[in-house]
Short mmCIF file of C-alpha atoms in Angstrom, two decimals:
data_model
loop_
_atom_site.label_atom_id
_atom_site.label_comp_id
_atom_site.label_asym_id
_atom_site.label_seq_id
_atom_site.Cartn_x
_atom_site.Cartn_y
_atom_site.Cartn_z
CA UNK A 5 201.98 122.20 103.77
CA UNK A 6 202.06 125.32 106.23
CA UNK A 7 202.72 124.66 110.31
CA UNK A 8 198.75 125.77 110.03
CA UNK A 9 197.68 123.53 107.66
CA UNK A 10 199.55 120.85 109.50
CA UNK A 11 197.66 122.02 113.11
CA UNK A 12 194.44 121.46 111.17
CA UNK A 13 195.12 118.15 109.55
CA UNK A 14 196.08 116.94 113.17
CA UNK A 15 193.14 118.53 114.69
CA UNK A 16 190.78 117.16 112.64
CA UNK A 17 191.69 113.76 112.87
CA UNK A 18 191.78 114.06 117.03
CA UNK A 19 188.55 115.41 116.68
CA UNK A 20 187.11 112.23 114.28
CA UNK A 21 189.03 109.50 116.67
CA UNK A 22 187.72 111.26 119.55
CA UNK A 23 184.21 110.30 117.92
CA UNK A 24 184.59 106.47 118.14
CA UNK A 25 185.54 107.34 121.89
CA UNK A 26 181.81 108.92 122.40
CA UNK A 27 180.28 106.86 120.80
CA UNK A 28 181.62 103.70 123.06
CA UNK A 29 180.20 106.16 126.08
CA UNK A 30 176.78 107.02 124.47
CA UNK A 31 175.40 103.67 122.68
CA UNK A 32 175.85 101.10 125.49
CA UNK A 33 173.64 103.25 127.13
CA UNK A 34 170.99 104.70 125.22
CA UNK A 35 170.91 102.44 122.79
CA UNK A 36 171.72 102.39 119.14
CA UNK A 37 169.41 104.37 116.98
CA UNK A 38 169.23 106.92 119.62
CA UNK A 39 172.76 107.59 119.56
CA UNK A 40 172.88 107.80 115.79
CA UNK A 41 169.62 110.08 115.29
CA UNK A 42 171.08 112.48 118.07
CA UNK A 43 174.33 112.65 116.45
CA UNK A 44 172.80 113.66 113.57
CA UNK A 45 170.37 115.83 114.68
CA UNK A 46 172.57 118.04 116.76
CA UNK A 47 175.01 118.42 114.30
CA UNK A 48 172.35 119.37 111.92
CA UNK A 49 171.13 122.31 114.31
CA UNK A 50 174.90 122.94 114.85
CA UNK A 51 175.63 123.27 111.09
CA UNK A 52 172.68 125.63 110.63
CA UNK A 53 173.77 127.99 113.12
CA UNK A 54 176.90 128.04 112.01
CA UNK A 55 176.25 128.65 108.41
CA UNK A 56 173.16 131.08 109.45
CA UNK A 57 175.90 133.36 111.17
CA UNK A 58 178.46 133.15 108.32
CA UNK A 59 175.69 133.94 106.14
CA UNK A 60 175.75 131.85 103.45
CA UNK A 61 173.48 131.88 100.45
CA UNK A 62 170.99 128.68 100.71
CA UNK A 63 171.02 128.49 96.82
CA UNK A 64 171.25 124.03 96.73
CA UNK A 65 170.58 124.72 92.94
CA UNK A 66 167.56 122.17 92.64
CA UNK A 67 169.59 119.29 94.70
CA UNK A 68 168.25 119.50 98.05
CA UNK A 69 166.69 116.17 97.58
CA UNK A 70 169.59 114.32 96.21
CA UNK A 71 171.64 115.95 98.62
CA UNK A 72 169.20 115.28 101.51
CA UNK A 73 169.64 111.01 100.01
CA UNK A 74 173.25 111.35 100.11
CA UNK A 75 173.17 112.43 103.71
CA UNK A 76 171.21 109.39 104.46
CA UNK A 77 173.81 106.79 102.26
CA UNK A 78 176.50 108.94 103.86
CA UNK A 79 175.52 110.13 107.24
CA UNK A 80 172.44 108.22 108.36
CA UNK A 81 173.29 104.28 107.67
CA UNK A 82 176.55 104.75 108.60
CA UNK A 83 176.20 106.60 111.97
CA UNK A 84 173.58 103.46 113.01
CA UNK A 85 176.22 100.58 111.79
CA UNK A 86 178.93 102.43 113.82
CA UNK A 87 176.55 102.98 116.88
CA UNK A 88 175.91 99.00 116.58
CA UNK A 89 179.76 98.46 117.09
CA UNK A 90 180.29 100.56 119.22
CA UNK A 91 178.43 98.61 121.56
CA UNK A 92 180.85 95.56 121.33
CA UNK A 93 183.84 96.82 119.88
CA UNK A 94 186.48 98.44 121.72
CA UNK A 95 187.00 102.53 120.31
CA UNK A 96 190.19 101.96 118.41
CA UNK A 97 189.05 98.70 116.73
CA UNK A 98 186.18 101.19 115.25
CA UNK A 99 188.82 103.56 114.34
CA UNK A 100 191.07 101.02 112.36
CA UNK A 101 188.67 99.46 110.48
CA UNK A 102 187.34 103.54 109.33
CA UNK A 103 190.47 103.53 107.35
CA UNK A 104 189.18 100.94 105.29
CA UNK A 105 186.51 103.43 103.81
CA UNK A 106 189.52 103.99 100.59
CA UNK A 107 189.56 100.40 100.01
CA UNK A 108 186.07 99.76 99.69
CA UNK A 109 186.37 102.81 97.05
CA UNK A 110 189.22 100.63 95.30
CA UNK A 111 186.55 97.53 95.33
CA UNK A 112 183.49 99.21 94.36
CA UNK A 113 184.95 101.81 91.89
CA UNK A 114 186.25 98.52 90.12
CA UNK A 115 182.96 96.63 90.49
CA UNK A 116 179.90 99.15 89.89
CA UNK A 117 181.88 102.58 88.29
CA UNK A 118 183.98 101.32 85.60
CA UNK A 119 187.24 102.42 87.37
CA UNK A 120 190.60 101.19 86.28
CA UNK A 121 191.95 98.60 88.86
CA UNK A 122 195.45 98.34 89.30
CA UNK A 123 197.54 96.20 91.00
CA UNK A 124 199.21 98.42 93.33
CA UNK A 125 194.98 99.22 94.57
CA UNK A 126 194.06 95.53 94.17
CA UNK A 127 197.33 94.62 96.74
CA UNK A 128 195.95 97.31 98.75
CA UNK A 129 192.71 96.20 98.90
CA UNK A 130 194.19 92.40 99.88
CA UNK A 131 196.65 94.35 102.68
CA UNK A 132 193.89 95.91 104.50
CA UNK A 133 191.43 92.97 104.56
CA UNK A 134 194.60 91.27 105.87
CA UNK A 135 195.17 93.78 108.77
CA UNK A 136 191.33 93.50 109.49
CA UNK A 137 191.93 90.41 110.11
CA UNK A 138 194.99 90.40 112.09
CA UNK A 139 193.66 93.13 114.19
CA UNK A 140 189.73 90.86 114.94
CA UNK A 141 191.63 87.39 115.78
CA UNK A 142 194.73 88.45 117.18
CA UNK A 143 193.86 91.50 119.27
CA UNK A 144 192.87 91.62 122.76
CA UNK A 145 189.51 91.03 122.60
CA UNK A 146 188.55 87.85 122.21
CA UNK A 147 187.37 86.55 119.04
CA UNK A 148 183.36 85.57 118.85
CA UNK A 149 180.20 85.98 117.16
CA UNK A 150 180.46 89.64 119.00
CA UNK A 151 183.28 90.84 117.53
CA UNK A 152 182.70 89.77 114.51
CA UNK A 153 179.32 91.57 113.89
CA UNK A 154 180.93 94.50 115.60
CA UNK A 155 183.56 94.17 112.63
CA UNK A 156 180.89 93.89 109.98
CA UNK A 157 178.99 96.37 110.73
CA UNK A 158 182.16 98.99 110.36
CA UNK A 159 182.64 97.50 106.93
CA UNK A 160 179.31 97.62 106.12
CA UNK A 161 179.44 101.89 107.21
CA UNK A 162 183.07 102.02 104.94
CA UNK A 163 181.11 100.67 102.27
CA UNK A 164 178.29 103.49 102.59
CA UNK A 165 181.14 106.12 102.81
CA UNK A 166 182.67 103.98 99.19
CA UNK A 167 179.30 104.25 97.54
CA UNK A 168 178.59 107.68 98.77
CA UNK A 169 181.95 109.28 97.16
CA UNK A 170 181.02 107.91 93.71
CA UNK A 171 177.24 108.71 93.85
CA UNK A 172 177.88 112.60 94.81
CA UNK A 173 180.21 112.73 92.16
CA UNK A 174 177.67 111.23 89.83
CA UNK A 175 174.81 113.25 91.05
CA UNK A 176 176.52 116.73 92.03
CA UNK A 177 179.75 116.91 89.45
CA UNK A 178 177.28 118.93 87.33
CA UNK A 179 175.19 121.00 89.52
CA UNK A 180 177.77 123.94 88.64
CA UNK A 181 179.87 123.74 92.04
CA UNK A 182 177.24 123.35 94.62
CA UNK A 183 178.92 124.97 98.04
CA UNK A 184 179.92 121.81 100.12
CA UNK A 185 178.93 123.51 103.05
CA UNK A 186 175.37 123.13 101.80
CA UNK A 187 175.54 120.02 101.03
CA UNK A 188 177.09 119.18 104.62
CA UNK A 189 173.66 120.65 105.69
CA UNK A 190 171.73 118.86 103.60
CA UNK A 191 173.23 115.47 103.98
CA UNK A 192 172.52 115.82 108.32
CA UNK A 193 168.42 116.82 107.34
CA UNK A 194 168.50 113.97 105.34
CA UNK A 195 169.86 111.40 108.30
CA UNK A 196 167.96 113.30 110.56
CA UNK A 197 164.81 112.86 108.97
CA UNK A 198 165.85 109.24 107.89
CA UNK A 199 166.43 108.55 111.24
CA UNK A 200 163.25 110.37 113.23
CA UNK A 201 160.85 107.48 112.63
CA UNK A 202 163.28 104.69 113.71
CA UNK A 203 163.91 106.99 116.97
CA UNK A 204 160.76 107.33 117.56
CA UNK A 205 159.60 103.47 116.90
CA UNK A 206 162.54 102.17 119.14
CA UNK A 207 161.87 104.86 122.04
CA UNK A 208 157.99 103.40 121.98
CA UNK A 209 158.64 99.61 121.68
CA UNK A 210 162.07 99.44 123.61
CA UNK A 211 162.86 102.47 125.50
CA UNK A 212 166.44 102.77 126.94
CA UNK A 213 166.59 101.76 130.66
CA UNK A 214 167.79 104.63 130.97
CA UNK A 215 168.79 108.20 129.26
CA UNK A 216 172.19 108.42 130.76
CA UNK A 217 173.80 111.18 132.80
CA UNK A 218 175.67 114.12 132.30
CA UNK A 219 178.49 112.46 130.86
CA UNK A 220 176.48 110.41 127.99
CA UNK A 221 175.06 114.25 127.14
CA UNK A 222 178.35 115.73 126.87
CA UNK A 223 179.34 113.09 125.03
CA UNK A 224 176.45 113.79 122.80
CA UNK A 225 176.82 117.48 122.25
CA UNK A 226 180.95 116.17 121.65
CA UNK A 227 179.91 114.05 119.01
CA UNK A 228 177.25 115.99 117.43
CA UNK A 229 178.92 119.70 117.75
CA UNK A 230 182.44 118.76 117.62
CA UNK A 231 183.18 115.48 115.59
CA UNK A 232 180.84 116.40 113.06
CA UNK A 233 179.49 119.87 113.13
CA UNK A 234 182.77 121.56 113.98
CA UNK A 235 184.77 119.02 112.59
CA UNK A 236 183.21 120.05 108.74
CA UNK A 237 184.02 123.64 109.22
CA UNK A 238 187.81 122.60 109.69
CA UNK A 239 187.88 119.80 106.79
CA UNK A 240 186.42 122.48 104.76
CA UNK A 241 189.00 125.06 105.79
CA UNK A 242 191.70 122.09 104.98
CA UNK A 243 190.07 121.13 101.30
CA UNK A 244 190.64 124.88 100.03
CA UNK A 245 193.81 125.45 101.51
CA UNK A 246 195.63 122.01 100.37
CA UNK A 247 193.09 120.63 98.06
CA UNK A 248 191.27 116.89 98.12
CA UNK A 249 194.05 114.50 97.90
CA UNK A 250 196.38 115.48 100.39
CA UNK A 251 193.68 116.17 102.49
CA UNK A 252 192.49 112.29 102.33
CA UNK A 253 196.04 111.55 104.32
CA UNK A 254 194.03 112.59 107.18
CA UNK A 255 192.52 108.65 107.18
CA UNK A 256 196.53 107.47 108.28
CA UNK A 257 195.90 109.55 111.52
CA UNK A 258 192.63 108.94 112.64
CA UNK A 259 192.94 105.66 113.92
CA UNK A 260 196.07 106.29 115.79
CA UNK A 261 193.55 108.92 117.89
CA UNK A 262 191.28 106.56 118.10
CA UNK A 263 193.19 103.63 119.64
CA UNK A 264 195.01 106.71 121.93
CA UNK A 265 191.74 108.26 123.27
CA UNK A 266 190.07 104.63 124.16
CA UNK A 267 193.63 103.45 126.02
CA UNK A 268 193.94 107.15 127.77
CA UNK A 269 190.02 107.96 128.60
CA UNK A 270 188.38 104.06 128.55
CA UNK A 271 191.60 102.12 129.82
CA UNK A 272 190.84 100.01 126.68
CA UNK A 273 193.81 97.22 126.05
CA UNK A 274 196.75 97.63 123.86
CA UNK A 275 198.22 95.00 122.29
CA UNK A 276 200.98 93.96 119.02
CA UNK A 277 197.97 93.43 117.17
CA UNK A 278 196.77 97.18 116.82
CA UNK A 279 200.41 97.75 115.48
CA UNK A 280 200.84 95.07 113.22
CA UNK A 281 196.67 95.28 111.84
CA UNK A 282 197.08 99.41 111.78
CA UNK A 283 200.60 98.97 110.01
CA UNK A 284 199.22 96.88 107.15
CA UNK A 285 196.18 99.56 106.89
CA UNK A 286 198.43 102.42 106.46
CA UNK A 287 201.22 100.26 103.53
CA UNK A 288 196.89 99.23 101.98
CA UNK A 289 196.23 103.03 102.33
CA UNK A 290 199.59 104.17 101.06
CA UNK A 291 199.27 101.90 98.00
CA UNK A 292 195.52 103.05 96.97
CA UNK A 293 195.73 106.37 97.22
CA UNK A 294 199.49 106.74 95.91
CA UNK A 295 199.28 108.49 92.68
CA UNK A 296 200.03 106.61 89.46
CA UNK A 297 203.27 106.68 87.55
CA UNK A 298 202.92 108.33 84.12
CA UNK A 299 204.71 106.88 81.49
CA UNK A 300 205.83 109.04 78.44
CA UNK A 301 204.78 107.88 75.21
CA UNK A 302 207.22 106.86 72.62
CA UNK A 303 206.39 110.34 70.97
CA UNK A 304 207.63 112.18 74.08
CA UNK A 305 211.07 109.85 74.48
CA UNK A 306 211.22 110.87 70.36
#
């Protein structure tokens, strides 16, 4: 890779670890679905500004729908389940547990898409459940019923990411090369509008004490503008310069900005745990998305 390809790999994953540091700002104080439908919805605004002055075509070939259901599989669930933990979970355990998102790709590629598993994947899959669980009973916070939802809920949003991958493919392989950026757009509509109702049922019946202050906002327009807005344009940028596979290794660095900006910013606690958990993440990672080893055929050794 070019010293400019490497700048943006790094960027981008400061940028997505920095979001599991707003988030541990924003939703213990205005609440969960708040902090996931503003997330959304200001990176949806952000998006279409930023696409409106690059002036891109808004051709979504008949898929605006589909695309607009991905974004809630994708975008909407997910951002809620993380905004649940990130009301008991410290910002790098959030971050650590993200990488998982290839692993429950491994599982449910195997279970509901017919793909091939292998052992190498299958050890992956039983490596990173291991440093889950190295990281939840051995770190420094302490182990209970918190930390455990908190943990479950992550999962639950790697899981959405898992079936997401597979169902675009499905659903948007032969749409004749629908322009991702438009379906970045799409997909934040989609949460937004998935997530308008519950905002506006959960402001009515159990309104936040209160709205924050200038930090929580900032926080919000860092999430929504930067970690996901912005943060597209870049991994967009990075997919056509270096393609999709190399541009995955970008999982190995996130959490490593995640546990740095919650020690730095939030004085969150380090501990051997977060070395030995993220360690067996990265050898899980490493396995699953390691390309296979092509034998030749006895034709070819002929």
């Amino acid at each position: 890779m070019s010293a400019v390809d490497i700048f943006r790999m790094l960027s981008l994953a400061a940028i997505w670890g920095a979001s599991f540091l707003f988030m541990r700002i924003i939703a213990p104080v205005i609440g969960t679905i708040p902090t996931a439908f503003f997330r959304v919805s200001i990176a949806a605004v952000g998006l279409l500004v930023i696409l409106g002055l690059m002036r891109i075509s808004w051709d979504f070939k008949g898929k605006l729908k589909t695309v607009m259901l991905l974004g809630v599989i994708n975008s909407g669930i997910p951002a809620t389940l993380y905004s649940v933990a990130a009301q008991v979970l410290p910002a790098g355990y959030s971050a650590i547990f993200n990488a998982t998102t290839p692993l429950m790709g491994v599982l449910i590629g195997g279970l509901f898409f017919s793909e091939k598993l292998t052992v190498a994947k299958l050890t992956g899959v039983f490596l990173g459940l291991l440093g889950v669980g190295v990281l939840t009973r051995a770190g420094p916070v302490a182990f209970d019923l918190q930390l455990l939802m908190g943990a479950l809920a992550c999962l639950l949003a790697t899981t959405c990411y898992g079936f997401a991958g597979f169902l675009t493919r499905r659903w948007l392989d032969h749409s004749g090369g629908l322009d991702s950026r438009l379906s970045a757009v799409g997909s934040m509509l989609g949460a937004s509008l998935f997530l308008l109702p519950l905002f506006g049922y959960s402001v009515i019946t159990a309104p936040p004490a209160s709205w924050g202050g200038w930090n929580v906002w900032l926080s919000l327009l860092g999430l929504g503008l930067g970690c996901t807005a912005f943060a597209y344009i870049i991994y967009f940028r990075l997919l056509s310069s270096i393609g999709p596979v190399k541009s995955m290794t970008v999982t190995f660095l996130i959490p490593a900005f995640g546990v740095l900006w919650g020690a730095l910013l939030l004085d969150e606690p380090l501990s051997m745990a977060h070395l030995y958990g993220g360690v067996l993440i990265a050898l899980a990672l490493w396995l699953v998305l390691k390309p296979a080893v092509v034998k030749p055929s006895a034709a070819a050794v002929r």
